[in-house]
């Protein structure tokens, strides 16, 4: 029973030597049993290699096994009963359950166990403790040791509670995978398979304590135990070196096995394999193996083509270059896909880039990575269904479920349902069961009938599932059964099969296999949940946590569809065999060596603290750094022909990255090695039709600026002749030469949309002046933003307007002047008016949340402040309110709102004037127009000139005409047009300030803005305080200088100027109306200073406006000064055409 080491450097041929020896012996001794143990992921490949090496192409008395497979084979042979093995998913489920039950006992980990990833971390902790044979007594030892470190103590206490609780739950029902080897060790002596067998341990860099414990039992039983060990031929394999030595891990393994041999009384033998092995004829690779990470190293001064280092801009470019090199090596040097491998220390970043790059360059590849299932629609279906119940049918959870696409609801019906639910604020299972009768603003009442049909169809599926799951405490089995019934009702299996077939028909085989595997995997998870936790009673939230824990362990593994593929994998996990060319990508600092970013229950600092506690745990990150270096050595010496190392200057987000120490280490060995960088010219990608498209597209971007290269012209000509690529190239041509189309819908289409009598409001005309395309989309196509059940700033403005309207109506009906109200009456009436509006507003939306309730209180406060300010302003002048909420519909015969555009075409203006005040004198009536605004609107003469602010002047024209009609014997003149901004200003408090002074400062903030008449007599009627010089009005935007003149900041104009803007606005509206009916709909938004039409436009994602595309531009408006505007209006008046055509 000797222990026989097979020593040799990486690539020397250790495995080949021992396999040949075993094959030869097995043929000479067919009665003997030969067992070759390799890591689990290596078993199939080793079997294949042995069969191909065997002269008879068969290995009847040679078994290739892993430790786990050996255990099951021996247990089956001996008939030893073994409790059911709990797999990784089952571990997660049990740990989740135990953490729920022991929550009160967990001081640090209690709440954390609910977070994503913590169950997985605890599962790793449990496996580590079991692998290192940590007992309850060991846990107590660590706790005693950490008693003076509170944070570590309570964390260990929590780990101890969970560790003990975990195994208490399993007792008599299950065992873990780690315990299987313990069972094997107990029955190994009864096995004829092990007795006098020849055992080979190959491909292991070390053994866990449990594996060593098993080998201690098995070694005396074997005739011979061979162990392959990677070792430098210049070293003493039996001498213990320091931990930072490259072969420390190998020496440590030898030391531990020798200790077992001594205990068993076994002889230790050795064989050194010293041939060149895979590096025969490849001097640079042989040199690399002999000198990498050695203290005494030589330098390779000759030029060579085996080792390369490349620098790339980012990981995406790095993978594209890798794919390009592989394709060229295949073409120029005759390599096959299976001769290549790509490894990295960062699969999360490089896996997706690899898939895209190899697809682009048409290279078959297999990415050795198990995928999480969380992005699969079926998994999302399960998670969203539970969330829907937990959130009681919230909008987000219901439509998250529907958008999975696994319920029989057409997309159009789903959209209609979603619009209704958003518009009406539908929430709660009860609401979904009720008949819906109300409709939201903008929706036709008859549409509610159709939406109810969709709701009923959906609830026929959801109601039974909801009723079964809503029990407060159901067993896991009951809840799993309810889910299974729901899945069956929705016919999920057939839908997934259908999707998988569709992916297969499109040659998306990875997706096809994922959809083929996911249903049985989820059913297996449900079976495990029922089997492990079936009779446990859990709340719905606890069930969700169990489900999430189980799903986190479900991974989709894809078997390579054929052997001739490029292998892409992880530097530690992926096993490489018979590789000729290796590409090592992502050789950046933080990736190589890999940073310790994975979360752990016990940090490295905790482990350092426990070093002297006599309990052995897994090594720290710092200790693992030396192990990582050994793995680097093994990987870099895997290829027989060529090695390519590459790194990126920046990550995918553009953040700079530095190269790994490995780059410098290799450069020192090969000083003549030249760093390779990619060409900035994308012509390097011209390798196949798919990859050459990028070069073609780049040429199209530059074609307007410079002559294309001969290569580009030749490529373009080739693509045009290929039928399969013609449409793709045509799309590129259209994109390259895309221009802003002449957006004119034509007079006939405009007539069909708008009719011959154009019903317009000032707001609509202003929108056209901003952008004709936005006007067409809003009023021609009637596109609207989706209605939402919320209280928006616009809604607040509507409530304030309605409240003021009610207040004015009450005052008019009572006959009491505004100025007669005291502060108490203002507060009482203001609050009452708001309450009346709220009671009729939007299906109780204002009572639907604490936020909205607060908004109501804010509206009341603003209402009281507004009534107080408006009343104060009235007290200062001679004007009295004459009309409120004057609708144009009540005075539709006014000339100012009925505009003739042509003989056949007319425009009727719609609108509502908030308030008209008058001051009646013997021979004339002065008119003041006030428009309430809930924002910060300011009168802007320049905006008026360009058609962007027509409303106030239109209201003035209509009010003047209405007063003139009602008072034909008097002259009617404008006194002013003003915006009153409804707000509740915050003013800084001044110490010892009297209330009156404070009120004046508030009134100053609330002063109206607009245009007042410059006539001193009119101004004094607007505000009596303006009778004195050196006074600033608190009501209107006018200040009188000490010399009696108007200040420069005063906004006042003469009666002639009022006439000018009145006439100008009439003609401007006429011009816009004609353009609308002419069919103008051009995408030509205005720009004036820092403002433009696109800033708040809801259609900016639909119009296609892009300044980078030829023909698209802003219509930059001339920033005229006020005197220039007045002069232009005067000149236009004289010429008979007041509207500037250049505007």
XYZ file of C-alpha atoms in Angstrom, residues 540-991:
452
model
C -46.733 34.856 2.682
C -43.709 37.078 3.292
C -41.769 34.163 4.773
C -42.752 32.051 1.765
C -41.408 34.782 -0.535
C -38.086 34.744 1.339
C -37.906 30.949 0.972
C -38.714 31.172 -2.733
C -36.085 33.891 -3.277
C -33.495 31.818 -1.414
C -34.285 28.798 -3.577
C -34.244 30.755 -6.843
C -30.868 32.270 -6.000
C -29.410 28.735 -6.103
C -30.992 27.750 -9.433
C -28.385 28.130 -12.161
C -28.649 27.218 -15.817
C -25.701 25.235 -17.110
C -25.311 24.755 -20.845
C -23.567 21.625 -22.168
C -21.275 22.411 -25.150
C -23.234 21.417 -28.291
C -20.048 20.253 -30.049
C -16.343 19.884 -29.353
C -15.036 22.275 -32.013
C -15.630 25.536 -30.153
C -13.549 28.207 -28.512
C -13.762 27.757 -24.748
C -14.328 30.936 -22.701
C -14.052 30.506 -18.949
C -12.894 31.569 -15.503
C -9.191 31.320 -14.582
C -9.931 29.281 -11.434
C -13.072 27.314 -12.265
C -12.549 26.337 -15.918
C -10.406 23.270 -16.587
C -8.237 23.526 -19.703
C -6.975 20.519 -21.605
C -4.993 20.212 -24.839
C -5.024 23.953 -25.530
C -2.663 25.257 -28.198
C -3.372 28.997 -27.947
C -4.505 30.730 -24.770
C -5.889 34.254 -24.559
C -5.830 35.651 -21.029
C -8.034 38.776 -21.070
C -8.705 41.390 -18.402
C -5.201 41.260 -16.923
C -5.836 44.412 -14.912
C -5.105 45.340 -11.338
C -8.034 44.282 -9.167
C -8.876 41.429 -11.556
C -5.497 39.687 -11.455
C -5.009 38.986 -8.612
C -8.725 39.017 -8.025
C -9.953 41.472 -5.404
C -11.852 40.063 -2.467
C -15.195 41.672 -3.406
C -17.439 38.755 -2.433
C -19.265 39.300 0.835
C -18.391 37.023 3.750
C -19.967 36.445 7.124
C -16.518 36.422 8.737
C -14.251 39.094 7.294
C -10.508 38.691 6.855
C -10.037 40.882 9.925
C -12.252 38.497 11.918
C -10.228 35.523 10.660
C -6.945 37.197 11.594
C -8.336 37.755 15.105
C -9.183 34.040 15.345
C -5.769 32.823 14.137
C -4.590 32.007 17.671
C -7.824 30.350 18.818
C -6.577 26.842 17.831
C -9.539 26.410 15.422
C -8.605 26.151 11.743
C -10.730 28.037 9.190
C -10.400 28.740 5.479
C -7.450 30.965 4.511
C -7.775 34.747 4.356
C -7.656 36.781 1.158
C -4.006 37.658 1.770
C -3.130 33.995 2.195
C -5.088 33.178 -0.952
C -3.029 35.663 -2.955
C -0.165 33.151 -3.024
C -2.583 30.439 -4.093
C -3.872 32.696 -6.883
C -0.313 33.118 -8.113
C 0.027 29.337 -8.334
C -3.204 29.149 -10.362
C -1.811 31.863 -12.643
C 1.294 29.765 -13.191
C -0.835 26.705 -14.026
C -3.001 28.651 -16.474
C -0.221 30.484 -18.249
C 1.556 27.197 -18.888
C -1.507 25.437 -20.344
C -1.046 26.409 -24.032
C 1.452 24.441 -26.065
C 1.973 27.058 -28.827
C 1.040 30.654 -27.968
C 0.038 32.839 -25.036
C -1.708 36.203 -25.397
C -2.081 38.471 -22.356
C -4.273 41.554 -22.695
C -5.542 44.370 -20.500
C -7.763 47.458 -20.869
C -6.919 51.093 -20.219
C -10.473 51.816 -18.985
C -13.574 49.929 -17.879
C -16.906 49.947 -19.713
C -17.896 53.143 -17.936
C -14.743 54.960 -19.006
C -13.074 54.855 -15.573
C -9.285 54.382 -15.947
C -7.738 51.015 -15.041
C -4.140 49.954 -14.603
C -2.425 46.795 -15.762
C -1.852 43.887 -13.387
C 1.542 43.072 -11.882
C 1.510 40.014 -14.174
C 2.099 42.178 -17.249
C 5.277 43.616 -15.748
C 6.428 40.188 -14.579
C 6.179 38.733 -18.098
C 7.757 41.823 -19.703
C 10.781 41.427 -17.414
C 11.209 37.844 -18.608
C 10.898 38.882 -22.277
C 12.470 42.368 -22.589
C 12.321 42.218 -26.404
C 8.547 41.757 -26.264
C 6.750 44.681 -27.966
C 3.441 45.908 -26.487
C 0.762 45.543 -29.161
C -1.916 48.226 -29.549
C -4.937 48.231 -31.866
C -5.095 50.506 -34.868
C -7.384 53.529 -34.509
C -8.635 52.791 -38.019
C -11.642 50.466 -37.830
C -10.420 48.756 -41.028
C -8.754 46.173 -38.762
C -12.230 44.757 -38.131
C -12.760 43.911 -41.821
C -12.603 40.174 -41.337
C -16.047 38.842 -42.267
C -19.339 40.365 -43.512
C -20.707 40.881 -39.990
C -17.642 42.566 -38.519
C -16.965 44.664 -41.645
C -20.309 46.414 -41.197
C -18.762 48.566 -38.476
C -16.086 49.829 -40.884
C -18.774 50.505 -43.471
C -20.886 52.431 -40.945
C -17.866 54.505 -39.867
C -17.284 55.438 -43.502
C -20.870 56.628 -43.855
C -20.356 58.991 -40.894
C -17.377 60.591 -42.639
C -18.608 60.482 -46.224
C -19.897 64.055 -46.185
C -16.497 65.373 -45.048
C -13.951 63.339 -47.000
C -13.473 60.936 -49.883
C -14.020 57.271 -48.871
C -11.037 54.927 -49.030
C -10.683 52.395 -51.886
C -11.293 49.584 -49.350
C -14.550 51.215 -48.245
C -15.737 51.637 -51.844
C -14.949 48.017 -52.606
C -16.799 46.852 -49.491
C -19.831 48.988 -50.303
C -19.930 47.572 -53.830
C -19.695 44.009 -52.491
C -22.511 44.465 -49.961
C -24.796 45.953 -52.597
C -24.435 42.808 -54.690
C -25.270 40.467 -51.774
C -29.020 40.020 -51.471
C -28.844 39.064 -47.786
C -27.093 42.367 -46.906
C -28.876 44.775 -49.266
C -31.523 45.921 -46.771
C -28.948 46.457 -44.005
C -26.809 48.628 -46.273
C -29.891 50.502 -47.526
C -30.755 51.363 -43.899
C -27.213 52.702 -43.438
C -27.536 54.860 -46.557
C -30.854 56.288 -45.372
C -29.400 56.994 -41.940
C -26.271 58.661 -43.357
C -28.193 60.948 -45.681
C -31.223 61.459 -43.481
C -32.517 65.014 -43.520
C -35.430 66.809 -41.925
C -38.391 66.112 -44.201
C -40.596 68.910 -45.417
C -43.268 68.497 -42.780
C -46.385 69.806 -44.468
C -49.548 67.766 -44.223
C -51.294 69.734 -46.986
C -54.406 71.877 -47.012
C -56.793 68.967 -47.669
C -55.500 66.943 -44.716
C -55.579 70.041 -42.500
C -59.182 70.631 -43.524
C -60.047 67.009 -42.650
C -58.389 67.364 -39.253
C -59.442 70.872 -38.254
C -62.419 71.733 -40.495
C -62.873 75.090 -42.244
C -63.738 76.840 -38.990
C -60.701 76.554 -36.789
C -61.592 76.478 -33.096
C -58.524 77.706 -31.316
C -57.416 78.998 -27.967
C -54.579 81.398 -27.284
C -52.630 78.495 -25.746
C -52.980 76.471 -28.935
C -51.832 79.387 -31.115
C -48.858 79.937 -28.810
C -47.935 76.252 -29.146
C -47.927 76.585 -32.949
C -45.649 79.618 -32.615
C -43.313 77.485 -30.501
C -43.265 74.504 -32.904
C -45.687 73.616 -35.690
C -44.928 69.900 -35.282
C -45.854 69.941 -31.571
C -49.155 71.652 -32.487
C -49.887 69.000 -35.127
C -49.168 66.129 -32.719
C -51.270 67.698 -29.932
C -54.281 68.927 -31.902
C -54.047 67.194 -35.277
C -53.270 63.666 -34.117
C -54.593 64.394 -30.607
C -51.712 62.601 -28.896
C -51.929 62.949 -25.132
C -49.725 62.067 -22.234
C -50.946 59.111 -20.218
C -53.403 60.124 -17.498
C -52.160 59.421 -13.982
C -54.014 59.278 -10.697
C -51.953 61.925 -8.989
C -52.134 65.504 -7.814
C -49.785 67.396 -10.122
C -48.775 71.087 -10.088
C -51.290 71.595 -12.892
C -53.994 70.081 -10.696
C -53.024 72.441 -7.900
C -53.451 75.350 -10.287
C -56.865 74.044 -11.323
C -58.008 73.745 -7.701
C -56.835 77.283 -6.933
C -58.569 78.649 -10.030
C -61.788 76.827 -9.192
C -61.588 77.994 -5.582
C -61.162 81.628 -6.628
C -64.039 81.269 -9.069
C -66.318 79.981 -6.290
C -65.188 82.732 -3.952
C -65.929 85.421 -6.544
C -69.330 83.890 -7.259
C -70.224 83.836 -3.553
C -69.175 87.473 -3.162
C -71.200 88.484 -6.214
C -74.292 86.619 -5.002
C -74.012 88.109 -1.516
C -73.511 91.649 -2.834
C -70.728 92.207 -0.293
C -67.643 94.024 -1.649
C -64.338 92.148 -1.339
C -62.892 95.017 0.609
C -65.569 94.683 3.301
C -64.229 91.308 4.486
C -62.131 91.041 7.613
C -59.292 88.559 8.087
C -61.468 85.970 9.847
C -64.060 86.028 7.035
C -61.338 85.669 4.391
C -59.955 82.585 6.140
C -63.360 81.021 6.649
C -64.612 81.595 3.091
C -61.282 80.664 1.476
C -61.143 77.336 3.309
C -64.802 76.603 2.512
C -64.267 77.235 -1.210
C -61.278 74.885 -1.339
C -63.217 72.158 0.491
C -66.042 72.435 -2.047
C -63.599 71.991 -4.950
C -61.838 69.082 -3.223
C -65.131 67.246 -2.650
C -65.810 67.243 -6.398
C -62.236 66.689 -7.552
C -60.916 63.579 -9.290
C -62.530 60.559 -7.636
C -61.298 61.399 -4.104
C -57.695 61.672 -5.275
C -57.028 64.511 -2.838
C -57.922 62.215 0.066
C -55.918 59.250 -1.250
C -52.589 59.872 0.509
C -50.922 61.831 3.296
C -48.977 63.776 0.679
C -52.144 64.838 -1.101
C -53.767 65.747 2.214
C -50.797 68.017 2.854
C -51.184 69.510 -0.624
C -54.804 70.359 0.218
C -53.690 72.196 3.358
C -51.114 74.045 1.274
C -53.780 75.015 -1.289
C -55.958 76.382 1.538
C -53.064 78.454 2.829
C -52.355 79.808 -0.649
C -56.047 80.538 -1.203
C -56.276 82.607 1.973
C -53.089 84.476 1.067
C -54.379 85.122 -2.461
C -57.782 86.479 -1.350
C -56.046 88.712 1.202
C -53.592 90.047 -1.415
C -56.270 90.596 -4.088
C -58.481 92.384 -1.558
C -55.565 94.588 -0.451
C -54.823 95.465 -4.071
C -58.477 96.425 -4.627
C -58.389 98.648 -1.551
C -55.525 100.621 -3.089
C -57.442 101.498 -6.291
C -60.687 102.796 -7.712
C -61.464 99.646 -9.717
C -64.136 97.152 -8.754
C -64.552 93.573 -10.046
C -67.021 93.568 -12.935
C -66.854 90.087 -14.377
C -65.380 86.743 -13.305
C -64.561 83.695 -15.444
C -65.807 85.348 -18.625
C -66.202 82.522 -21.138
C -65.896 83.339 -24.832
C -68.715 80.896 -25.422
C -71.046 83.344 -23.619
C -70.003 86.122 -25.976
C -69.337 84.237 -29.197
C -70.402 87.074 -31.495
C -67.457 89.302 -30.563
C -65.308 90.305 -33.536
C -62.131 89.923 -31.512
C -62.733 86.181 -31.116
C -64.193 85.527 -34.588
C -61.437 86.027 -37.133
C -61.852 85.670 -40.884
C -58.927 83.876 -42.464
C -60.222 83.688 -46.028
C -63.535 83.617 -47.839
C -64.080 79.994 -46.790
C -62.008 79.727 -43.650
C -62.653 81.232 -40.254
C -61.155 80.964 -36.792
C -63.178 81.033 -33.602
C -61.227 81.659 -30.431
C -61.973 79.905 -27.161
C -60.991 81.050 -23.715
C -62.005 82.266 -20.295
C -60.967 85.561 -18.701
C -60.361 85.100 -14.978
C -61.333 88.625 -13.957
C -62.273 91.968 -15.456
C -62.219 95.094 -13.238
C -63.688 98.402 -14.333
C -63.577 101.999 -13.244
C -66.636 103.834 -14.515
C -66.396 107.587 -15.162
C -68.879 110.006 -16.696
C -67.689 109.656 -20.276
C -65.542 106.537 -20.257
C -64.889 103.182 -18.707
C -61.401 102.018 -17.794
C -60.853 98.259 -18.072
C -58.330 96.174 -16.165
C -57.847 92.482 -17.162
C -56.341 90.043 -14.675
C -55.274 86.461 -15.439
C -54.445 84.162 -12.512
C -51.342 81.994 -12.923
C -50.189 79.283 -10.515
C -46.615 79.444 -11.814
C -44.215 82.364 -12.200
C -45.457 83.772 -15.499
C -44.116 87.213 -16.411
C -45.311 89.463 -19.190
C -42.723 89.471 -21.982
C -43.085 91.906 -24.882
C -40.520 89.987 -26.948
C -42.433 86.722 -26.462
C -45.629 88.516 -27.490
C -43.922 89.831 -30.639
C -42.898 86.313 -31.642
C -46.372 84.866 -30.954
C -45.361 83.016 -27.799
C -47.520 85.097 -25.406
C -50.825 86.155 -26.978
C -53.307 85.324 -24.246
C -53.348 88.503 -22.169
C -53.775 90.857 -25.154
C -56.488 88.614 -26.623
C -58.338 88.815 -23.298
C -57.939 92.602 -23.316
C -59.380 92.862 -26.823
C -62.369 90.698 -25.891
C -62.998 92.569 -22.608
C -62.820 95.995 -24.301
C -65.213 94.921 -27.030
C -67.622 93.386 -24.497
C -67.657 96.552 -22.366
C -68.070 98.734 -25.440
C -71.029 96.656 -26.600
C -72.676 96.934 -23.175
C -71.881 100.666 -22.895
C -72.148 102.091 -26.440
C -72.462 105.676 -25.195
C -69.126 105.635 -23.386
C -65.549 105.400 -24.447
C -63.822 102.207 -23.292
C -60.060 102.287 -22.687
C -57.527 99.803 -21.345
C -56.083 100.606 -17.944
C -53.871 97.556 -17.748
C -53.417 93.878 -18.420
C -51.856 91.837 -15.618
C -50.803 88.404 -14.480
C -51.352 87.630 -10.816
C -49.068 84.739 -9.761
C -50.783 82.689 -7.066
C -48.183 81.851 -4.444
C -47.388 81.998 -0.765
C -44.057 83.846 -0.643
C -41.564 83.376 2.135
C -40.077 86.662 3.338
C -37.201 86.991 5.755
C -38.238 88.117 9.221
C -36.856 91.414 10.458
C -36.488 91.969 14.189
